[in-house]
Coordinates of C-alpha atoms in Angstrom, one line a residue:
X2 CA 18.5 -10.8 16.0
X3 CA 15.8 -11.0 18.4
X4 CA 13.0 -8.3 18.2
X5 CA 12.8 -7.6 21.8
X6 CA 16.4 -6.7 22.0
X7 CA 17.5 -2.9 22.3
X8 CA 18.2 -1.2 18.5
X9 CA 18.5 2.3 18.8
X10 CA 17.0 4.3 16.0
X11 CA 19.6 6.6 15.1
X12 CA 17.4 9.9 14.0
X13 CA 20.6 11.2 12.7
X14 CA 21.0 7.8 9.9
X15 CA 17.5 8.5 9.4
X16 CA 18.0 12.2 8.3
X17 CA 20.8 10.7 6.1
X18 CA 18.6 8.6 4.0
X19 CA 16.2 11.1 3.0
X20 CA 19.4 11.3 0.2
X21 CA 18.6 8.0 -2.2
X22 CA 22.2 8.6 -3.3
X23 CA 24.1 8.5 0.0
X24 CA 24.7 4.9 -0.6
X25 CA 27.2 4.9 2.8
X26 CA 24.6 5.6 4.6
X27 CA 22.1 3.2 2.9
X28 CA 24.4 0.6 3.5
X29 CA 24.6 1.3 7.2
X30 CA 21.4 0.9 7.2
X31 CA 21.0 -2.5 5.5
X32 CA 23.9 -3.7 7.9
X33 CA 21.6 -2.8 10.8
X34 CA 18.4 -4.1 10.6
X35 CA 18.8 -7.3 7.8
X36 CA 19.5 -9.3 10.6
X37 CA 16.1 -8.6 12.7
X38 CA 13.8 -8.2 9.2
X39 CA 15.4 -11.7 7.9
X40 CA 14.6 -13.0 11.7
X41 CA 11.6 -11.7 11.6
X42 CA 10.9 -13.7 8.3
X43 CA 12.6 -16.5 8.7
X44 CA 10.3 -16.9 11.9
X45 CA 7.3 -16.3 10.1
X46 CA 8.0 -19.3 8.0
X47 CA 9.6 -18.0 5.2
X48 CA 12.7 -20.3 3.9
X49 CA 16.0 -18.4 3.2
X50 CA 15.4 -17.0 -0.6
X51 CA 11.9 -15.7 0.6
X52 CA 13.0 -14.2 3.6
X53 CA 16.1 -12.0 1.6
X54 CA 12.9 -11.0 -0.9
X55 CA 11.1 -9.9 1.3
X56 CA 14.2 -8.1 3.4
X57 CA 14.7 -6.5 -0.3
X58 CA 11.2 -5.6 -0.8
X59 CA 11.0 -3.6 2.9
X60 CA 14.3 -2.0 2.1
X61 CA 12.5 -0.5 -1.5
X62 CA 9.4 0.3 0.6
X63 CA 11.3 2.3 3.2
X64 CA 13.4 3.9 0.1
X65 CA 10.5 5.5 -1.5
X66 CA 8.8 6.9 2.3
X67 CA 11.8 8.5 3.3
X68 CA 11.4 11.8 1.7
X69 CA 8.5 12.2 3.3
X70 CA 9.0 10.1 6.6
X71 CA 8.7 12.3 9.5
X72 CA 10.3 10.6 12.9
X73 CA 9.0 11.3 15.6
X74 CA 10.4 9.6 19.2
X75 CA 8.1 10.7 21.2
X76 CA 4.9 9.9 19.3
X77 CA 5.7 6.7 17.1
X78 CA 8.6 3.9 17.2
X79 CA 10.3 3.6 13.8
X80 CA 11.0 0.0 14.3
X81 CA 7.8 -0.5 14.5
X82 CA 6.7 1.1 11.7
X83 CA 9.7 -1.0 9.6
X84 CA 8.4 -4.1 11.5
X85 CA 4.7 -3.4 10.1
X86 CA 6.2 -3.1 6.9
X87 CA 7.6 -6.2 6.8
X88 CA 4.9 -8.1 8.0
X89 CA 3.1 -6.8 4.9
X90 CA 5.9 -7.9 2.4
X91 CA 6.1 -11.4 4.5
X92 CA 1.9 -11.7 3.9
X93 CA 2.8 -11.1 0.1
X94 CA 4.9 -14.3 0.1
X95 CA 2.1 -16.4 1.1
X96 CA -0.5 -15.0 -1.4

């Protein structure tokens, strides 16, 4: 998946996985934005294995924040906060 093409955030999955244990919703999640984190990876030179590491890494990350994640539309962009994240976990695999 391309970064610069449209991905609604869906405030409504977000509220959803404030619940760690609403694995449906968890898993909606994962089905929609693996394929722009492992992109993202993948294009920051990361071979397959890495990439799914550090896909599995963001996903943990954005597990333990969502109790307290706050969105806000108007004021910040989720997937750009998820984007940051992954960046960070895509750095880790180089060090």
């Amino acid at each position: 998946m391309n970064t610069d093409e449209p991905l609604p955030t869906r405030a409504s999955l977000l509220h959803r996985l404030k619940d760690a244990n609403d694995e449906a919703s968890w898993n909606d999640f994962h089905r929609t934005y693996r394929g722009l984190l492992v992109g993202v990876s993948r294009r920051a030179g990361l071979n397959e294995t890495e990439a799914e590491e550090a896909v599995q890494d963001t996903m943990i990350a954005v597990a333990k924040k969502m109790p307290e994640f706050r969105y806000q539309p108007g004021k910040d962009s989720f997937k750009g906060w998820l984007l940051q994240i992954v960046r960070w976990k895509i750095a880790d695999q180089f060090c």
